[in-house]
XYZ file of C-alpha atoms in Angstrom:
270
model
C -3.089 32.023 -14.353
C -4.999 30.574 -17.684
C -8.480 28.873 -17.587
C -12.350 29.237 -18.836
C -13.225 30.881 -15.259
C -12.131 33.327 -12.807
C -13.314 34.361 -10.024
C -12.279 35.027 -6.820
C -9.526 32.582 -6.898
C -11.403 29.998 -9.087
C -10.370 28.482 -12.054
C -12.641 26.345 -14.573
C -12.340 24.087 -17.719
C -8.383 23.354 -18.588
C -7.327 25.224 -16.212
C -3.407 25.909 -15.628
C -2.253 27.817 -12.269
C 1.316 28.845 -11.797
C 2.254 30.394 -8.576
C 6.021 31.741 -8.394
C 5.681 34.425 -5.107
C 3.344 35.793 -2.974
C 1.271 35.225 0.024
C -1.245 32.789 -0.330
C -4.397 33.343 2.049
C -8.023 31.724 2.109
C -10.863 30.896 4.185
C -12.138 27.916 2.413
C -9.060 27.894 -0.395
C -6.115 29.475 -1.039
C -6.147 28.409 -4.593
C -8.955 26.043 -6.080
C -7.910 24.877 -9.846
C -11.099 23.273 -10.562
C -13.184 21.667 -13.933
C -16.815 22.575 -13.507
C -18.080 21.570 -10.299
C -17.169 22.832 -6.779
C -15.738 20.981 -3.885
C -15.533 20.798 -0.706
C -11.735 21.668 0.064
C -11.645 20.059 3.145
C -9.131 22.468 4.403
C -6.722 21.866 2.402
C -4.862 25.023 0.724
C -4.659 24.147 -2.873
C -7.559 21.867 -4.634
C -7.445 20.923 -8.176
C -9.919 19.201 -9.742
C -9.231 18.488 -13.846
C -6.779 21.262 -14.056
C -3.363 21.406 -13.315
C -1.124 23.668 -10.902
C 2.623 24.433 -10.627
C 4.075 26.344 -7.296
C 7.201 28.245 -7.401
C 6.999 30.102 -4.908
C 4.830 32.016 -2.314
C 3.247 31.072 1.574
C 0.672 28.494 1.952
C -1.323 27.844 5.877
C -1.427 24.310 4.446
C 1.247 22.246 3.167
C 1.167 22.588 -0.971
C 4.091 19.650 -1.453
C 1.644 17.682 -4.064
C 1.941 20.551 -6.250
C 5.339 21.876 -5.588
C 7.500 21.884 -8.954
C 10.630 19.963 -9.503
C 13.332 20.896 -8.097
C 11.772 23.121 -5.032
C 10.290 22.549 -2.011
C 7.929 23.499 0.953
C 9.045 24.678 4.274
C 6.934 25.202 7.531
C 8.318 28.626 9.007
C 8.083 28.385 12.398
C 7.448 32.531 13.067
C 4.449 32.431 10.435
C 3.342 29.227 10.380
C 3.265 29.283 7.267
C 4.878 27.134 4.091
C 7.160 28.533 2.203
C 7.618 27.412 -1.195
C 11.830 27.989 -2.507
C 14.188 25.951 -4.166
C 15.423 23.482 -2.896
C 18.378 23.180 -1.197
C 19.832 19.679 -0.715
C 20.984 19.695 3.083
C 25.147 19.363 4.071
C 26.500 16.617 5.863
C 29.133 16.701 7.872
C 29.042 12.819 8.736
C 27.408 9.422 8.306
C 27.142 6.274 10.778
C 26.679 3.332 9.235
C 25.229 5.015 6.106
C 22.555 6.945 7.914
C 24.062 11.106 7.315
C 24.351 13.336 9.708
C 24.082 17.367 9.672
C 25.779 17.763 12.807
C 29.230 16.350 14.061
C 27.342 15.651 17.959
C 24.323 14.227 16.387
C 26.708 11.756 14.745
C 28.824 10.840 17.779
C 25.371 10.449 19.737
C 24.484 7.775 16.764
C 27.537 6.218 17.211
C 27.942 5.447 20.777
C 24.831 4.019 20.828
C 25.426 1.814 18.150
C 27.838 -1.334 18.664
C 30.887 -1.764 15.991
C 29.280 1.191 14.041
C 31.555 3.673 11.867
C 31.334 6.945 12.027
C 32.473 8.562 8.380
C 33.530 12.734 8.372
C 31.755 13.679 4.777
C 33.216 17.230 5.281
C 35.719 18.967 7.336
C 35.076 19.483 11.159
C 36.488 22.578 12.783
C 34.869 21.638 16.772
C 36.030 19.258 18.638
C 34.877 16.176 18.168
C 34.158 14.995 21.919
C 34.063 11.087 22.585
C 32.209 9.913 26.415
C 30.931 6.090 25.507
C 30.892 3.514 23.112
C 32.469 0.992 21.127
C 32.972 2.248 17.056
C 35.603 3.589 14.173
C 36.020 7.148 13.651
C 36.830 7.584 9.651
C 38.426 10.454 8.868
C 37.759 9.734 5.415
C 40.656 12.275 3.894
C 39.056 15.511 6.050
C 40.503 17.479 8.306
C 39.579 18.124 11.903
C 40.655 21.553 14.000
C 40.265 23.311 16.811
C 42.094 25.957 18.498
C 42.838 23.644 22.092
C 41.795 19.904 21.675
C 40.597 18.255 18.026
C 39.107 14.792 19.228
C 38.812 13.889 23.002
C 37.991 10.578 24.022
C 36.426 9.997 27.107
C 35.597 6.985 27.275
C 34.685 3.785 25.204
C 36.804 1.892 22.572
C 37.804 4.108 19.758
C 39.555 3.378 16.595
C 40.684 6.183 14.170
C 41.299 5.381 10.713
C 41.161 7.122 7.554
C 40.212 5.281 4.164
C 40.948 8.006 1.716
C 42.677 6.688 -1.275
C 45.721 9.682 -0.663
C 45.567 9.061 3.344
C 45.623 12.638 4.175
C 43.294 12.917 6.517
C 45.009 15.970 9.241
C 43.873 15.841 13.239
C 45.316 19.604 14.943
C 45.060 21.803 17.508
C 47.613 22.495 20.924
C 46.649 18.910 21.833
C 45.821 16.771 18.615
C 43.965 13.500 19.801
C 43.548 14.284 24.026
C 42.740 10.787 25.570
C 41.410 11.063 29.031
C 40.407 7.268 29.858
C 39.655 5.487 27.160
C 41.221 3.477 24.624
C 41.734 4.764 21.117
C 43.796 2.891 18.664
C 44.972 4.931 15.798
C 45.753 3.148 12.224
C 45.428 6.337 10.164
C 45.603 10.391 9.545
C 48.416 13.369 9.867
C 47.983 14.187 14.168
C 49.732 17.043 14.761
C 49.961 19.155 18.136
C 51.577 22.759 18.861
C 52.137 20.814 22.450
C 51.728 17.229 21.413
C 50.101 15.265 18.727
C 48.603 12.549 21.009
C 48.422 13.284 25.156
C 47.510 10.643 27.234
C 46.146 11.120 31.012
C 44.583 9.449 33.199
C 44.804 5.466 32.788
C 43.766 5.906 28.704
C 45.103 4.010 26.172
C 46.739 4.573 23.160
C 47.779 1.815 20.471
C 49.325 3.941 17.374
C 49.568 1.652 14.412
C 50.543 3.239 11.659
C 49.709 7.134 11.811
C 52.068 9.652 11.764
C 51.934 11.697 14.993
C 53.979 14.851 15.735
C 54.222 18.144 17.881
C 56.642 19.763 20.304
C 56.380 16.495 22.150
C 54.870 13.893 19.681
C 53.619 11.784 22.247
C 52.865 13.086 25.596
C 52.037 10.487 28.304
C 50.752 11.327 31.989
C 49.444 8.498 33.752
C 48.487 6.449 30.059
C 49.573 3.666 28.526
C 50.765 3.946 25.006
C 51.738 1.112 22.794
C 53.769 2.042 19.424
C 53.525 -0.643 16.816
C 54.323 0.991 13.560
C 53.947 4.713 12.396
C 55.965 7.841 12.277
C 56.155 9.277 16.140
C 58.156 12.727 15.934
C 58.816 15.786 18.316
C 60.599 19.427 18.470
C 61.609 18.744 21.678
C 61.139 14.876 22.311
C 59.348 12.156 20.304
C 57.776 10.585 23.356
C 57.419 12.652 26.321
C 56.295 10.572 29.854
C 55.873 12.185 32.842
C 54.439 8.763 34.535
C 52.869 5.744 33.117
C 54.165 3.091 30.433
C 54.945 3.325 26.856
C 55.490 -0.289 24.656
C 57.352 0.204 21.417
C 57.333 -2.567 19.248
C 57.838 -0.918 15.987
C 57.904 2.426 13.769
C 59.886 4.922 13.564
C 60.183 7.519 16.589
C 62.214 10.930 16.657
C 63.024 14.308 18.757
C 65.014 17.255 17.903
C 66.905 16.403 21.610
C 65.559 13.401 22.411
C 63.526 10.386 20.781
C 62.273 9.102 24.415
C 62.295 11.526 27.137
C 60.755 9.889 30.458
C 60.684 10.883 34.452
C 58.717 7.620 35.771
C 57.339 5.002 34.459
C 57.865 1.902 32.495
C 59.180 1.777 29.029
């Protein structure tokens, strides 16, 4: 702290104040960085008047932001009530709708159902599943990877479309059950989905349209009362490449395999 005057807390004529740590308190001021005359702080923590002050650090009871340095920044802490004055730390995002980012992967999906034709983009990996009740919008995958232990991505509801727009298109979906539609309609143009039970499983009246994704797991496609409709894509299985128990599966295209059988079915139309 440099200047013509000091006194409690006061500086004078030219005055420079750095502040890197500490615990800034004051009745009146916390810190007044002042020319000659004395004013009325109105509260406020830090006052300069004709001097100049730099903060680096420390605890303010009123925000200090016009006189934060470059590169840091103030944060209210909720068990002081305080601001604390750190570096700053640019926040992570794990996804973006329509441009707008996202810190959380349910705070995204929220955006997106409630936004018509919107696209949700992954900007990091997700390891939770990504669960899909409502709306109409594309799910980017956007060369990450999404995992969890049981299901990855279960839709719901709404009209999905998965796609991934990375340049390499390796973009990975896993867990037992990859993609787990339960009503619904997801079509699926992009990404590696693979299952330890089955890449995509489809219950309950849900539809799946897979269009040129490649799709694998014990059984690659596992249908249960859904509709599936193959039109291109790799469709692959240890046991059976498509796996119906009831419902209908379409194949109009691509390329579909199983270590014993390709299409393994007990009712149902194919």
């Amino acid at each position: 702290v440099s200047g013509y005057y000091n006194r409690e807390n006061k500086l004078g004529i030219s005055s420079t104040c750095i502040i890197e740590g500490g615990m800034i308190t004051g009745g009146t001021y916390c810190v007044l960085v002042q020319d000659y005359k004395y004013r009325d702080a109105d509260g406020n923590a830090v006052v300069v008047d004709g001097g100049t002050c730099t903060i680096k650090g420390g605890s303010f009871n009123t925000d200090p932001f016009e006189y934060v340095a470059e590169g840091y920044a103030a944060t209210l802490n909720s068990e002081t009530n305080m601001y604390d004055v750190a570096v700053y730390t640019a926040p992570s995002y794990v996804a973006e709708v329509n441009g707008t980012p996202y810190d959380s992967i349910a705070n995204a999906i929220d955006a997106a159902e409630a936004t018509e034709n919107s696209t949700l983009k992954l900007l990091a990996d997700v390891t939770e599943v990504i669960m899909i009740e409502d709306g109409n919008f594309t799910l980017d995958l956007n060369g990450y990877t999404v995992t969890d232990t049981v299901i990855a991505v279960e839709i719901r509801g709404g009209y999905i479309t998965i796609i991934d727009s990375s340049t390499d298109r390796t973009s990975t979906v896993s867990g037992d059950y990859a993609i787990y539609a339960n009503t619904g309609e997801v079509t699926i143009t992009g990404g590696i989905i693979t299952g330890s039970e089955s890449g995509m499983c489809i219950v309950n009246g849900a539809t799946c349209k897979i269009s040129g994704a490649s799709v694998s797991g014990r059984y690659g496609v596992l249908i249960e009362g859904g509709n599936c409709i193959i039109n291109d894509g790799t469709v692959s299985g240890d046991v059976s490449g498509v796996y119906m128990l009831n419902g209908s599966c379409t194949v109009t295209g691509g390329n579909i395999s199983g270590v014993e059988y390709g299409v393994m079915f007990f009712d149902g139309n194919v």
